[in-house]
Each structure stands twice: as structure tokens, then as C-alpha cells.
């Protein structure tokens, strides 16, 4: 079946560095991908909708200059956390929409720890 | 008030019990998803519903569009069913809104 691959699964970085997270659809083309954030013991929060070939749509309260999203191809979207700070430590998850069947597939998530 | 409300928040059951998790939503939707999140964080999509009822193995999901309510049932529960179950609704803009999740623990 359709699979979404997210990489890396875990990253630890120093405060002030930038971290890039990749989300790939492995056997289908995803015109739309979504990025979520999950705080400990809380549910998922939609951060932004990533559209291939156009600018991402950010949810209210999400800084677009802080969380850079690039959806350069139909199978890859990237989320870059710029100048990461400890408060950015969280679990980031992507999902991709198959479009034709309108089914959402989720990546395994990336646990970011900023020291 | 959250757009997606789930109950209960936590649920502990004995192996073999029948389990029901409820989800109510207050917005117009094109589809409702039930997701399963294991302790490691990975998420599996269990069901996508727009009407009626779906069954997969021991899992059953129902939705009542008029009442804006969905239920996830687990028959003959097993410790491996222990996870967080999340209800998510897809809005008209193709975005998704999530419930807070139900943490299920099934004891042997």
C-alpha cells in the first residue's frame, strides 16, 4: 500500500542550528502534504499545508519564517526549523493526501530535541 | 470548545472486553478518520468514513452525519490494542482537525 517516509526519525541539535525534516510519498504522487506538531501527551496540531509548486499555507500562530516548508516535487516536502530553540522541541509528523482516493497517509514522525 | 471532542480521555479495559471510543465534531466535514498512535509516536490510519459503517478485523467504525458523531469499537480487546486513538475530521479545505485522543490500556 501507499507509504509515507519521514526522515530523520530523531534529531538532537544545538540551539541556534537549523534542522531539515523530509517527507516523501513512496509510491504515489502527493499534490498536498501536511505538517503537524505534537506536544507531549497532547494531540496533533496542524502547522501548515504544503502544496506542490506553490507556497505553503500556514495555520494561525505558526511562524512561516521559523518553519520553512518546501514542496518542490510531487513526492517530497521538507520542513526546516530555522534557528531552533529548546521550545521547538517536539514531535513533528507529516501526512500526504493521495488525491484520487482522498486517503491520508502519515509518516512515522520526527522527534526533535533542541539542547 | 474544541471542534473535535473525544471521550473518554483515558480508558482501561481487561483483555476481551468490548471497547467504544466516541467522537463528536462541530464543523462541516468531508470525511472523518480514526487514527492509532503507538507509544513510539508513529501513526496508522485505521478508517476513513464519510457515511455509515466500516469494519476491519476486530475494529468497527460508525458515523452519523446528522448527529455529527462517530464511534470506534474494538471487539475482543487485546493488550496489543493499547495505544492512543485519535479522531480527525477533514474540512472543506482538505485540512484536518484532531481530537485530543483517547489513551487505551488493555490489561491481560
mmCIF file with all atom_site columns, C-alpha atoms in Angstrom:
data_model
loop_
_atom_site.group_PDB
_atom_site.id
_atom_site.type_symbol
_atom_site.label_atom_id
_atom_site.label_alt_id
_atom_site.label_comp_id
_atom_site.label_asym_id
_atom_site.label_entity_id
_atom_site.label_seq_id
_atom_site.pdbx_PDB_ins_code
_atom_site.Cartn_x
_atom_site.Cartn_y
_atom_site.Cartn_z
_atom_site.occupancy
_atom_site.B_iso_or_equiv
_atom_site.pdbx_formal_charge
_atom_site.auth_seq_id
_atom_site.auth_comp_id
_atom_site.auth_asym_id
_atom_site.auth_atom_id
_atom_site.pdbx_PDB_model_num
ATOM 1   C CA . UNK A 1 1   ? 0.000   0.000  0.000  1.00 0.00 ? 1   UNK A CA 1
ATOM 2   C CA . UNK A 1 2   ? 0.877   3.636  -0.095 1.00 0.00 ? 2   UNK A CA 1
ATOM 3   C CA . UNK A 1 3   ? 3.650   4.657  2.267  1.00 0.00 ? 3   UNK A CA 1
ATOM 4   C CA . UNK A 1 4   ? 4.923   7.963  3.508  1.00 0.00 ? 4   UNK A CA 1
ATOM 5   C CA . UNK A 1 5   ? 8.531   8.053  4.608  1.00 0.00 ? 5   UNK A CA 1
ATOM 6   C CA . UNK A 1 6   ? 9.730   10.661 7.056  1.00 0.00 ? 6   UNK A CA 1
ATOM 7   C CA . UNK A 1 7   ? 13.386  11.300 7.820  1.00 0.00 ? 7   UNK A CA 1
ATOM 8   C CA . UNK A 1 8   ? 15.092  11.584 10.223 1.00 0.00 ? 8   UNK A CA 1
ATOM 9   C CA . UNK A 1 9   ? 13.128  9.778  12.910 1.00 0.00 ? 9   UNK A CA 1
ATOM 10  C CA . UNK A 1 10  ? 15.031  11.525 15.662 1.00 0.00 ? 10  UNK A CA 1
ATOM 11  C CA . UNK A 1 11  ? 17.326  14.522 15.749 1.00 0.00 ? 11  UNK A CA 1
ATOM 12  C CA . UNK A 1 12  ? 19.155  16.241 18.550 1.00 0.00 ? 12  UNK A CA 1
ATOM 13  C CA . UNK A 1 13  ? 20.655  19.622 17.810 1.00 0.00 ? 13  UNK A CA 1
ATOM 14  C CA . UNK A 1 14  ? 22.141  22.633 19.496 1.00 0.00 ? 14  UNK A CA 1
ATOM 15  C CA . UNK A 1 15  ? 20.173  25.807 19.972 1.00 0.00 ? 15  UNK A CA 1
ATOM 16  C CA . UNK A 1 16  ? 20.569  28.144 17.022 1.00 0.00 ? 16  UNK A CA 1
ATOM 17  C CA . UNK A 1 17  ? 21.055  25.489 14.358 1.00 0.00 ? 17  UNK A CA 1
ATOM 18  C CA . UNK A 1 18  ? 18.590  24.654 11.612 1.00 0.00 ? 18  UNK A CA 1
ATOM 19  C CA . UNK A 1 19  ? 17.064  21.243 11.129 1.00 0.00 ? 19  UNK A CA 1
ATOM 20  C CA . UNK A 1 20  ? 15.503  19.858 7.962  1.00 0.00 ? 20  UNK A CA 1
ATOM 21  C CA . UNK A 1 21  ? 12.873  17.132 8.032  1.00 0.00 ? 21  UNK A CA 1
ATOM 22  C CA . UNK A 1 22  ? 11.903  15.292 4.856  1.00 0.00 ? 22  UNK A CA 1
ATOM 23  C CA . UNK A 1 23  ? 8.570   13.754 3.995  1.00 0.00 ? 23  UNK A CA 1
ATOM 24  C CA . UNK A 1 24  ? 8.371   11.511 0.945  1.00 0.00 ? 24  UNK A CA 1
ATOM 25  C CA . UNK A 1 25  ? 5.481   9.710  -0.650 1.00 0.00 ? 25  UNK A CA 1
ATOM 26  C CA . UNK A 1 26  ? 6.982   6.458  -1.860 1.00 0.00 ? 26  UNK A CA 1
ATOM 27  C CA . UNK A 1 27  ? 4.529   5.061  -4.367 1.00 0.00 ? 27  UNK A CA 1
ATOM 28  C CA . UNK A 1 28  ? 2.105   7.821  -5.121 1.00 0.00 ? 28  UNK A CA 1
ATOM 29  C CA . UNK A 1 29  ? 2.158   11.469 -6.052 1.00 0.00 ? 29  UNK A CA 1
ATOM 30  C CA . UNK A 1 30  ? 1.044   13.843 -3.364 1.00 0.00 ? 30  UNK A CA 1
ATOM 31  C CA . UNK A 1 31  ? -0.004  17.278 -4.536 1.00 0.00 ? 31  UNK A CA 1
ATOM 32  C CA . UNK A 1 32  ? -0.781  18.144 -0.938 1.00 0.00 ? 32  UNK A CA 1
ATOM 33  C CA . UNK A 1 33  ? 1.166   17.297 2.183  1.00 0.00 ? 33  UNK A CA 1
ATOM 34  C CA . UNK A 1 34  ? 0.503   18.376 5.727  1.00 0.00 ? 34  UNK A CA 1
ATOM 35  C CA . UNK A 1 35  ? 2.820   19.111 8.615  1.00 0.00 ? 35  UNK A CA 1
ATOM 36  C CA . UNK A 1 36  ? 1.761   18.605 12.211 1.00 0.00 ? 36  UNK A CA 1
ATOM 37  C CA . UNK A 1 37  ? 3.288   19.183 15.586 1.00 0.00 ? 37  UNK A CA 1
ATOM 38  C CA . UNK A 1 38  ? 2.573   17.212 18.710 1.00 0.00 ? 38  UNK A CA 1
ATOM 39  C CA . UNK A 1 39  ? 3.498   18.268 22.215 1.00 0.00 ? 39  UNK A CA 1
ATOM 40  C CA . UNK A 1 40  ? 3.894   15.599 24.913 1.00 0.00 ? 40  UNK A CA 1
ATOM 41  C CA . UNK A 1 41  ? 0.584   13.997 25.850 1.00 0.00 ? 41  UNK A CA 1
ATOM 42  C CA . UNK A 1 42  ? -1.292  16.289 23.511 1.00 0.00 ? 42  UNK A CA 1
ATOM 43  C CA . UNK A 1 43  ? -2.977  15.733 20.204 1.00 0.00 ? 43  UNK A CA 1
ATOM 44  C CA . UNK A 1 44  ? -1.717  16.696 16.812 1.00 0.00 ? 44  UNK A CA 1
ATOM 45  C CA . UNK A 1 45  ? -1.811  20.297 15.716 1.00 0.00 ? 45  UNK A CA 1
ATOM 46  C CA . UNK A 1 46  ? -1.844  21.207 12.054 1.00 0.00 ? 46  UNK A CA 1
ATOM 47  C CA . UNK A 1 47  ? 1.003   23.598 11.282 1.00 0.00 ? 47  UNK A CA 1
ATOM 48  C CA . UNK A 1 48  ? 0.749   24.059 7.562  1.00 0.00 ? 48  UNK A CA 1
ATOM 49  C CA . UNK A 1 49  ? -0.499  22.678 4.303  1.00 0.00 ? 49  UNK A CA 1
ATOM 50  C CA . UNK A 1 50  ? 2.187   22.128 1.715  1.00 0.00 ? 50  UNK A CA 1
ATOM 51  C CA . UNK A 1 51  ? 1.199   22.424 -1.930 1.00 0.00 ? 51  UNK A CA 1
ATOM 52  C CA . UNK A 1 52  ? 3.455   21.260 -4.723 1.00 0.00 ? 52  UNK A CA 1
ATOM 53  C CA . UNK A 1 53  ? 4.769   24.156 -6.742 1.00 0.00 ? 53  UNK A CA 1
ATOM 54  C CA . UNK A 1 54  ? 3.290   26.893 -4.588 1.00 0.00 ? 54  UNK A CA 1
ATOM 55  C CA . UNK A 1 55  ? 3.727   28.493 -1.200 1.00 0.00 ? 55  UNK A CA 1
ATOM 56  C CA . UNK A 1 56  ? 2.611   26.619 1.863  1.00 0.00 ? 56  UNK A CA 1
ATOM 57  C CA . UNK A 1 57  ? -0.452  27.708 3.781  1.00 0.00 ? 57  UNK A CA 1
ATOM 58  C CA . UNK A 1 58  ? 0.298   28.225 7.443  1.00 0.00 ? 58  UNK A CA 1
ATOM 59  C CA . UNK A 1 59  ? -2.138  27.918 10.310 1.00 0.00 ? 59  UNK A CA 1
ATOM 60  C CA . UNK A 1 60  ? -2.709  30.887 12.551 1.00 0.00 ? 60  UNK A CA 1
ATOM 61  C CA . UNK A 1 61  ? 0.079   31.326 15.052 1.00 0.00 ? 61  UNK A CA 1
ATOM 62  C CA . UNK A 1 62  ? 2.668   29.340 13.100 1.00 0.00 ? 62  UNK A CA 1
ATOM 63  C CA . UNK A 1 63  ? 5.652   31.448 12.038 1.00 0.00 ? 63  UNK A CA 1
ATOM 64  C CA . UNK A 1 64  ? 6.362   30.864 8.376  1.00 0.00 ? 64  UNK A CA 1
ATOM 65  C CA . UNK A 1 65  ? 9.882   32.260 8.669  1.00 0.00 ? 65  UNK A CA 1
ATOM 66  C CA . UNK A 1 66  ? 10.576  29.889 11.517 1.00 0.00 ? 66  UNK A CA 1
ATOM 67  C CA . UNK A 1 67  ? 9.158   26.796 9.898  1.00 0.00 ? 67  UNK A CA 1
ATOM 68  C CA . UNK A 1 68  ? 10.136  26.830 6.236  1.00 0.00 ? 68  UNK A CA 1
ATOM 69  C CA . UNK A 1 69  ? 8.238   24.442 4.016  1.00 0.00 ? 69  UNK A CA 1
ATOM 70  C CA . UNK A 1 70  ? 9.291   23.479 0.528  1.00 0.00 ? 70  UNK A CA 1
ATOM 71  C CA . UNK A 1 71  ? 7.249   21.154 -1.670 1.00 0.00 ? 71  UNK A CA 1
ATOM 72  C CA . UNK A 1 72  ? 9.492   21.027 -4.709 1.00 0.00 ? 72  UNK A CA 1
ATOM 73  C CA . UNK A 1 73  ? 8.181   17.822 -6.236 1.00 0.00 ? 73  UNK A CA 1
ATOM 74  C CA . UNK A 1 74  ? 5.102   15.627 -6.152 1.00 0.00 ? 74  UNK A CA 1
ATOM 75  C CA . UNK A 1 75  ? 6.829   13.176 -3.820 1.00 0.00 ? 75  UNK A CA 1
ATOM 76  C CA . UNK A 1 76  ? 8.813   15.376 -1.448 1.00 0.00 ? 76  UNK A CA 1
ATOM 77  C CA . UNK A 1 77  ? 8.041   18.070 1.070  1.00 0.00 ? 77  UNK A CA 1
ATOM 78  C CA . UNK A 1 78  ? 10.563  19.402 3.549  1.00 0.00 ? 78  UNK A CA 1
ATOM 79  C CA . UNK A 1 79  ? 10.130  21.257 6.822  1.00 0.00 ? 79  UNK A CA 1
ATOM 80  C CA . UNK A 1 80  ? 13.093  23.285 8.035  1.00 0.00 ? 80  UNK A CA 1
ATOM 81  C CA . UNK A 1 81  ? 13.087  24.502 11.602 1.00 0.00 ? 81  UNK A CA 1
ATOM 82  C CA . UNK A 1 82  ? 15.328  27.553 11.440 1.00 0.00 ? 82  UNK A CA 1
ATOM 83  C CA . UNK A 1 83  ? 17.435  28.762 14.360 1.00 0.00 ? 83  UNK A CA 1
ATOM 84  C CA . UNK A 1 84  ? 15.949  26.082 16.578 1.00 0.00 ? 84  UNK A CA 1
ATOM 85  C CA . UNK A 1 85  ? 15.380  26.785 20.251 1.00 0.00 ? 85  UNK A CA 1
ATOM 86  C CA . UNK A 1 86  ? 14.516  24.414 23.099 1.00 0.00 ? 86  UNK A CA 1
ATOM 87  C CA . UNK A 1 87  ? 10.848  25.391 22.852 1.00 0.00 ? 87  UNK A CA 1
ATOM 88  C CA . UNK A 1 88  ? 10.838  23.972 19.327 1.00 0.00 ? 88  UNK A CA 1
ATOM 89  C CA . UNK A 1 89  ? 11.489  20.523 20.773 1.00 0.00 ? 89  UNK A CA 1
ATOM 90  C CA . UNK A 1 90  ? 8.512   18.464 19.760 1.00 0.00 ? 90  UNK A CA 1
ATOM 91  C CA . UNK A 1 91  ? 7.281   15.598 17.636 1.00 0.00 ? 91  UNK A CA 1
ATOM 92  C CA . UNK A 1 92  ? 6.742   16.585 14.010 1.00 0.00 ? 92  UNK A CA 1
ATOM 93  C CA . UNK A 1 93  ? 4.604   14.450 11.712 1.00 0.00 ? 93  UNK A CA 1
ATOM 94  C CA . UNK A 1 94  ? 3.797   14.771 8.045  1.00 0.00 ? 94  UNK A CA 1
ATOM 95  C CA . UNK A 1 95  ? 0.987   13.299 6.046  1.00 0.00 ? 95  UNK A CA 1
ATOM 96  C CA . UNK A 1 96  ? 0.233   13.086 2.373  1.00 0.00 ? 96  UNK A CA 1
ATOM 97  C CA . UNK A 1 97  ? -3.048  13.000 0.548  1.00 0.00 ? 97  UNK A CA 1
ATOM 98  C CA . UNK A 1 98  ? -3.417  10.579 -2.329 1.00 0.00 ? 98  UNK A CA 1
ATOM 99  C CA . UNK A 1 99  ? -5.860  12.874 -4.002 1.00 0.00 ? 99  UNK A CA 1
ATOM 100 C CA . UNK A 1 100 ? -7.691  10.325 -6.099 1.00 0.00 ? 100 UNK A CA 1
ATOM 101 C CA . UNK A 1 101 ? -8.886  8.289  -3.116 1.00 0.00 ? 101 UNK A CA 1
ATOM 102 C CA . UNK A 1 102 ? -8.675  11.184 -0.705 1.00 0.00 ? 102 UNK A CA 1
ATOM 103 C CA . UNK A 1 103 ? -6.862  8.995  1.784  1.00 0.00 ? 103 UNK A CA 1
ATOM 104 C CA . UNK A 1 104 ? -4.375  10.439 4.210  1.00 0.00 ? 104 UNK A CA 1
ATOM 105 C CA . UNK A 1 105 ? -1.151  8.562  4.941  1.00 0.00 ? 105 UNK A CA 1
ATOM 106 C CA . UNK A 1 106 ? 1.079   9.528  7.822  1.00 0.00 ? 106 UNK A CA 1
ATOM 107 C CA . UNK A 1 107 ? 4.815   9.493  8.247  1.00 0.00 ? 107 UNK A CA 1
ATOM 108 C CA . UNK A 1 108 ? 6.315   7.878  11.312 1.00 0.00 ? 108 UNK A CA 1
ATOM 109 C CA . UNK A 1 109 ? 7.239   11.253 12.768 1.00 0.00 ? 109 UNK A CA 1
ATOM 110 C CA . UNK A 1 110 ? 10.432  13.068 13.753 1.00 0.00 ? 110 UNK A CA 1
ATOM 111 C CA . UNK A 1 111 ? 11.296  13.709 17.359 1.00 0.00 ? 111 UNK A CA 1
ATOM 112 C CA . UNK A 1 112 ? 13.271  16.941 17.607 1.00 0.00 ? 112 UNK A CA 1
ATOM 113 C CA . UNK A 1 113 ? 15.231  17.748 20.733 1.00 0.00 ? 113 UNK A CA 1
ATOM 114 C CA . UNK A 1 114 ? 16.940  21.123 20.885 1.00 0.00 ? 114 UNK A CA 1
ATOM 115 C CA . UNK A 1 115 ? 19.566  21.451 23.589 1.00 0.00 ? 115 UNK A CA 1
ATOM 116 C CA . UNK B 2 1   ? -14.848 24.451 22.796 1.00 0.00 ? 1   UNK B CA 1
ATOM 117 C CA . UNK B 2 2   ? -12.770 22.193 20.581 1.00 0.00 ? 2   UNK B CA 1
ATOM 118 C CA . UNK B 2 3   ? -14.060 21.448 17.118 1.00 0.00 ? 3   UNK B CA 1
ATOM 119 C CA . UNK B 2 4   ? -13.450 17.755 17.726 1.00 0.00 ? 4   UNK B CA 1
ATOM 120 C CA . UNK B 2 5   ? -14.311 16.249 21.090 1.00 0.00 ? 5   UNK B CA 1
ATOM 121 C CA . UNK B 2 6   ? -13.339 12.747 22.085 1.00 0.00 ? 6   UNK B CA 1
ATOM 122 C CA . UNK B 2 7   ? -14.407 10.642 25.028 1.00 0.00 ? 7   UNK B CA 1
ATOM 123 C CA . UNK B 2 8   ? -13.239 9.110  27.174 1.00 0.00 ? 8   UNK B CA 1
ATOM 124 C CA . UNK B 2 9   ? -9.826  10.687 27.575 1.00 0.00 ? 9   UNK B CA 1
ATOM 125 C CA . UNK B 2 10  ? -8.415  7.584  29.200 1.00 0.00 ? 10  UNK B CA 1
ATOM 126 C CA . UNK B 2 11  ? -9.750  4.057  29.145 1.00 0.00 ? 11  UNK B CA 1
ATOM 127 C CA . UNK B 2 12  ? -8.521  0.933  30.889 1.00 0.00 ? 12  UNK B CA 1
ATOM 128 C CA . UNK B 2 13  ? -10.018 -2.404 29.967 1.00 0.00 ? 13  UNK B CA 1
ATOM 129 C CA . UNK B 2 14  ? -9.441  -6.062 30.628 1.00 0.00 ? 14  UNK B CA 1
ATOM 130 C CA . UNK B 2 15  ? -8.453  -8.298 27.773 1.00 0.00 ? 15  UNK B CA 1
ATOM 131 C CA . UNK B 2 16  ? -11.513 -9.499 25.894 1.00 0.00 ? 16  UNK B CA 1
ATOM 132 C CA . UNK B 2 17  ? -13.727 -6.544 26.715 1.00 0.00 ? 17  UNK B CA 1
ATOM 133 C CA . UNK B 2 18  ? -15.712 -4.624 24.121 1.00 0.00 ? 18  UNK B CA 1
ATOM 134 C CA . UNK B 2 19  ? -14.472 -1.058 23.832 1.00 0.00 ? 19  UNK B CA 1
ATOM 135 C CA . UNK B 2 20  ? -16.141 2.072  22.490 1.00 0.00 ? 20  UNK B CA 1
ATOM 136 C CA . UNK B 2 21  ? -14.499 5.420  21.864 1.00 0.00 ? 21  UNK B CA 1
ATOM 137 C CA . UNK B 2 22  ? -16.663 8.371  20.885 1.00 0.00 ? 22  UNK B CA 1
ATOM 138 C CA . UNK B 2 23  ? -16.032 11.418 18.746 1.00 0.00 ? 23  UNK B CA 1
ATOM 139 C CA . UNK B 2 24  ? -18.242 14.447 18.263 1.00 0.00 ? 24  UNK B CA 1
ATOM 140 C CA . UNK B 2 25  ? -17.484 17.325 15.946 1.00 0.00 ? 25  UNK B CA 1
ATOM 141 C CA . UNK B 2 26  ? -18.991 20.729 15.372 1.00 0.00 ? 26  UNK B CA 1
ATOM 142 C CA . UNK B 2 27  ? -17.810 21.635 11.875 1.00 0.00 ? 27  UNK B CA 1
ATOM 143 C CA . UNK B 2 28  ? -18.801 20.549 8.415  1.00 0.00 ? 28  UNK B CA 1
ATOM 144 C CA . UNK B 2 29  ? -16.642 17.722 7.207  1.00 0.00 ? 29  UNK B CA 1
ATOM 145 C CA . UNK B 2 30  ? -15.948 15.764 4.059  1.00 0.00 ? 30  UNK B CA 1
ATOM 146 C CA . UNK B 2 31  ? -14.518 12.781 5.917  1.00 0.00 ? 31  UNK B CA 1
ATOM 147 C CA . UNK B 2 32  ? -13.657 11.514 9.375  1.00 0.00 ? 32  UNK B CA 1
ATOM 148 C CA . UNK B 2 33  ? -10.556 9.497  10.201 1.00 0.00 ? 33  UNK B CA 1
ATOM 149 C CA . UNK B 2 34  ? -9.750  7.229  13.090 1.00 0.00 ? 34  UNK B CA 1
ATOM 150 C CA . UNK B 2 35  ? -6.032  7.048  13.785 1.00 0.00 ? 35  UNK B CA 1
ATOM 151 C CA . UNK B 2 36  ? -3.974  4.843  16.060 1.00 0.00 ? 36  UNK B CA 1
ATOM 152 C CA . UNK B 2 37  ? -0.787  6.195  17.619 1.00 0.00 ? 37  UNK B CA 1
ATOM 153 C CA . UNK B 2 38  ? 1.571   3.797  19.326 1.00 0.00 ? 38  UNK B CA 1
ATOM 154 C CA . UNK B 2 39  ? 3.979   4.789  22.135 1.00 0.00 ? 39  UNK B CA 1
ATOM 155 C CA . UNK B 2 40  ? 6.789   5.388  19.657 1.00 0.00 ? 40  UNK B CA 1
ATOM 156 C CA . UNK B 2 41  ? 4.690   8.070  18.026 1.00 0.00 ? 41  UNK B CA 1
ATOM 157 C CA . UNK B 2 42  ? 4.019   6.528  14.638 1.00 0.00 ? 42  UNK B CA 1
ATOM 158 C CA . UNK B 2 43  ? 0.503   6.910  13.366 1.00 0.00 ? 43  UNK B CA 1
ATOM 159 C CA . UNK B 2 44  ? -1.603  4.406  11.481 1.00 0.00 ? 44  UNK B CA 1
ATOM 160 C CA . UNK B 2 45  ? -4.788  5.387  9.742  1.00 0.00 ? 45  UNK B CA 1
ATOM 161 C CA . UNK B 2 46  ? -7.448  2.865  10.754 1.00 0.00 ? 46  UNK B CA 1
ATOM 162 C CA . UNK B 2 47  ? -10.525 4.133  8.961  1.00 0.00 ? 47  UNK B CA 1
ATOM 163 C CA . UNK B 2 48  ? -11.746 6.921  6.755  1.00 0.00 ? 48  UNK B CA 1
ATOM 164 C CA . UNK B 2 49  ? -15.507 7.427  6.891  1.00 0.00 ? 49  UNK B CA 1
ATOM 165 C CA . UNK B 2 50  ? -17.909 9.710  5.159  1.00 0.00 ? 50  UNK B CA 1
ATOM 166 C CA . UNK B 2 51  ? -21.062 7.746  5.994  1.00 0.00 ? 51  UNK B CA 1
ATOM 167 C CA . UNK B 2 52  ? -22.329 4.531  7.532  1.00 0.00 ? 52  UNK B CA 1
ATOM 168 C CA . UNK B 2 53  ? -20.104 1.879  8.981  1.00 0.00 ? 53  UNK B CA 1
ATOM 169 C CA . UNK B 2 54  ? -16.829 0.150  8.231  1.00 0.00 ? 54  UNK B CA 1
ATOM 170 C CA . UNK B 2 55  ? -15.300 -2.994 9.689  1.00 0.00 ? 55  UNK B CA 1
ATOM 171 C CA . UNK B 2 56  ? -11.743 -4.234 9.642  1.00 0.00 ? 56  UNK B CA 1
ATOM 172 C CA . UNK B 2 57  ? -10.973 -7.286 11.708 1.00 0.00 ? 57  UNK B CA 1
ATOM 173 C CA . UNK B 2 58  ? -11.943 -6.567 15.304 1.00 0.00 ? 58  UNK B CA 1
ATOM 174 C CA . UNK B 2 59  ? -12.376 -2.862 14.629 1.00 0.00 ? 59  UNK B CA 1
ATOM 175 C CA . UNK B 2 60  ? -15.656 -1.223 13.688 1.00 0.00 ? 60  UNK B CA 1
ATOM 176 C CA . UNK B 2 61  ? -16.187 2.452  12.957 1.00 0.00 ? 61  UNK B CA 1
ATOM 177 C CA . UNK B 2 62  ? -19.527 4.180  12.537 1.00 0.00 ? 62  UNK B CA 1
ATOM 178 C CA . UNK B 2 63  ? -20.519 7.711  11.697 1.00 0.00 ? 63  UNK B CA 1
ATOM 179 C CA . UNK B 2 64  ? -23.805 9.609  11.947 1.00 0.00 ? 64  UNK B CA 1
ATOM 180 C CA . UNK B 2 65  ? -23.527 12.685 9.761  1.00 0.00 ? 65  UNK B CA 1
ATOM 181 C CA . UNK B 2 66  ? -26.754 14.245 11.018 1.00 0.00 ? 66  UNK B CA 1
ATOM 182 C CA . UNK B 2 67  ? -25.687 13.962 14.642 1.00 0.00 ? 67  UNK B CA 1
ATOM 183 C CA . UNK B 2 68  ? -22.033 14.775 13.854 1.00 0.00 ? 68  UNK B CA 1
ATOM 184 C CA . UNK B 2 69  ? -20.871 11.794 15.833 1.00 0.00 ? 69  UNK B CA 1
ATOM 185 C CA . UNK B 2 70  ? -18.640 8.804  15.249 1.00 0.00 ? 70  UNK B CA 1
ATOM 186 C CA . UNK B 2 71  ? -17.712 5.789  17.308 1.00 0.00 ? 71  UNK B CA 1
ATOM 187 C CA . UNK B 2 72  ? -14.809 3.380  17.168 1.00 0.00 ? 72  UNK B CA 1
ATOM 188 C CA . UNK B 2 73  ? -15.449 -0.066 18.586 1.00 0.00 ? 73  UNK B CA 1
ATOM 189 C CA . UNK B 2 74  ? -12.923 -2.747 19.402 1.00 0.00 ? 74  UNK B CA 1
ATOM 190 C CA . UNK B 2 75  ? -14.263 -6.234 19.938 1.00 0.00 ? 75  UNK B CA 1
ATOM 191 C CA . UNK B 2 76  ? -12.381 -8.851 21.983 1.00 0.00 ? 76  UNK B CA 1
ATOM 192 C CA . UNK B 2 77  ? -9.760  -6.304 23.015 1.00 0.00 ? 77  UNK B CA 1
ATOM 193 C CA . UNK B 2 78  ? -6.154  -7.383 23.386 1.00 0.00 ? 78  UNK B CA 1
ATOM 194 C CA . UNK B 2 79  ? -3.136  -5.810 25.120 1.00 0.00 ? 79  UNK B CA 1
ATOM 195 C CA . UNK B 2 80  ? -1.631  -5.050 21.710 1.00 0.00 ? 80  UNK B CA 1
ATOM 196 C CA . UNK B 2 81  ? -4.588  -2.710 21.119 1.00 0.00 ? 81  UNK B CA 1
ATOM 197 C CA . UNK B 2 82  ? -3.124  -0.430 23.785 1.00 0.00 ? 82  UNK B CA 1
ATOM 198 C CA . UNK B 2 83  ? -2.444  2.881  22.072 1.00 0.00 ? 83  UNK B CA 1
ATOM 199 C CA . UNK B 2 84  ? -3.809  6.370  21.677 1.00 0.00 ? 84  UNK B CA 1
ATOM 200 C CA . UNK B 2 85  ? -6.783  6.555  19.337 1.00 0.00 ? 85  UNK B CA 1
ATOM 201 C CA . UNK B 2 86  ? -7.338  9.861  17.620 1.00 0.00 ? 86  UNK B CA 1
ATOM 202 C CA . UNK B 2 87  ? -10.394 11.103 15.803 1.00 0.00 ? 87  UNK B CA 1
ATOM 203 C CA . UNK B 2 88  ? -9.665  13.546 12.998 1.00 0.00 ? 88  UNK B CA 1
ATOM 204 C CA . UNK B 2 89  ? -12.036 15.350 10.680 1.00 0.00 ? 89  UNK B CA 1
ATOM 205 C CA . UNK B 2 90  ? -11.271 16.659 7.232  1.00 0.00 ? 90  UNK B CA 1
ATOM 206 C CA . UNK B 2 91  ? -12.730 20.047 6.456  1.00 0.00 ? 91  UNK B CA 1
ATOM 207 C CA . UNK B 2 92  ? -13.653 21.587 3.179  1.00 0.00 ? 92  UNK B CA 1
ATOM 208 C CA . UNK B 2 93  ? -10.149 22.947 2.679  1.00 0.00 ? 93  UNK B CA 1
ATOM 209 C CA . UNK B 2 94  ? -8.757  19.417 2.885  1.00 0.00 ? 94  UNK B CA 1
ATOM 210 C CA . UNK B 2 95  ? -7.135  20.256 6.221  1.00 0.00 ? 95  UNK B CA 1
ATOM 211 C CA . UNK B 2 96  ? -7.604  18.108 9.278  1.00 0.00 ? 96  UNK B CA 1
ATOM 212 C CA . UNK B 2 97  ? -8.622  18.860 12.834 1.00 0.00 ? 97  UNK B CA 1
ATOM 213 C CA . UNK B 2 98  ? -7.811  16.435 15.602 1.00 0.00 ? 98  UNK B CA 1
ATOM 214 C CA . UNK B 2 99  ? -9.411  15.308 18.797 1.00 0.00 ? 99  UNK B CA 1
ATOM 215 C CA . UNK B 2 100 ? -7.319  15.158 21.929 1.00 0.00 ? 100 UNK B CA 1
ATOM 216 C CA . UNK B 2 101 ? -7.073  11.387 21.703 1.00 0.00 ? 101 UNK B CA 1
ATOM 217 C CA . UNK B 2 102 ? -8.159  8.501  23.883 1.00 0.00 ? 102 UNK B CA 1
ATOM 218 C CA . UNK B 2 103 ? -5.436  6.606  25.687 1.00 0.00 ? 103 UNK B CA 1
ATOM 219 C CA . UNK B 2 104 ? -6.464  2.951  25.780 1.00 0.00 ? 104 UNK B CA 1
ATOM 220 C CA . UNK B 2 105 ? -4.760  0.429  28.039 1.00 0.00 ? 105 UNK B CA 1
ATOM 221 C CA . UNK B 2 106 ? -5.812  -3.184 27.763 1.00 0.00 ? 106 UNK B CA 1
ATOM 222 C CA . UNK B 2 107 ? -4.636  -5.356 30.633 1.00 0.00 ? 107 UNK B CA 1
ATOM 223 C CA . UNK B 2 108 ? -4.045  -9.078 30.230 1.00 0.00 ? 108 UNK B CA 1
#
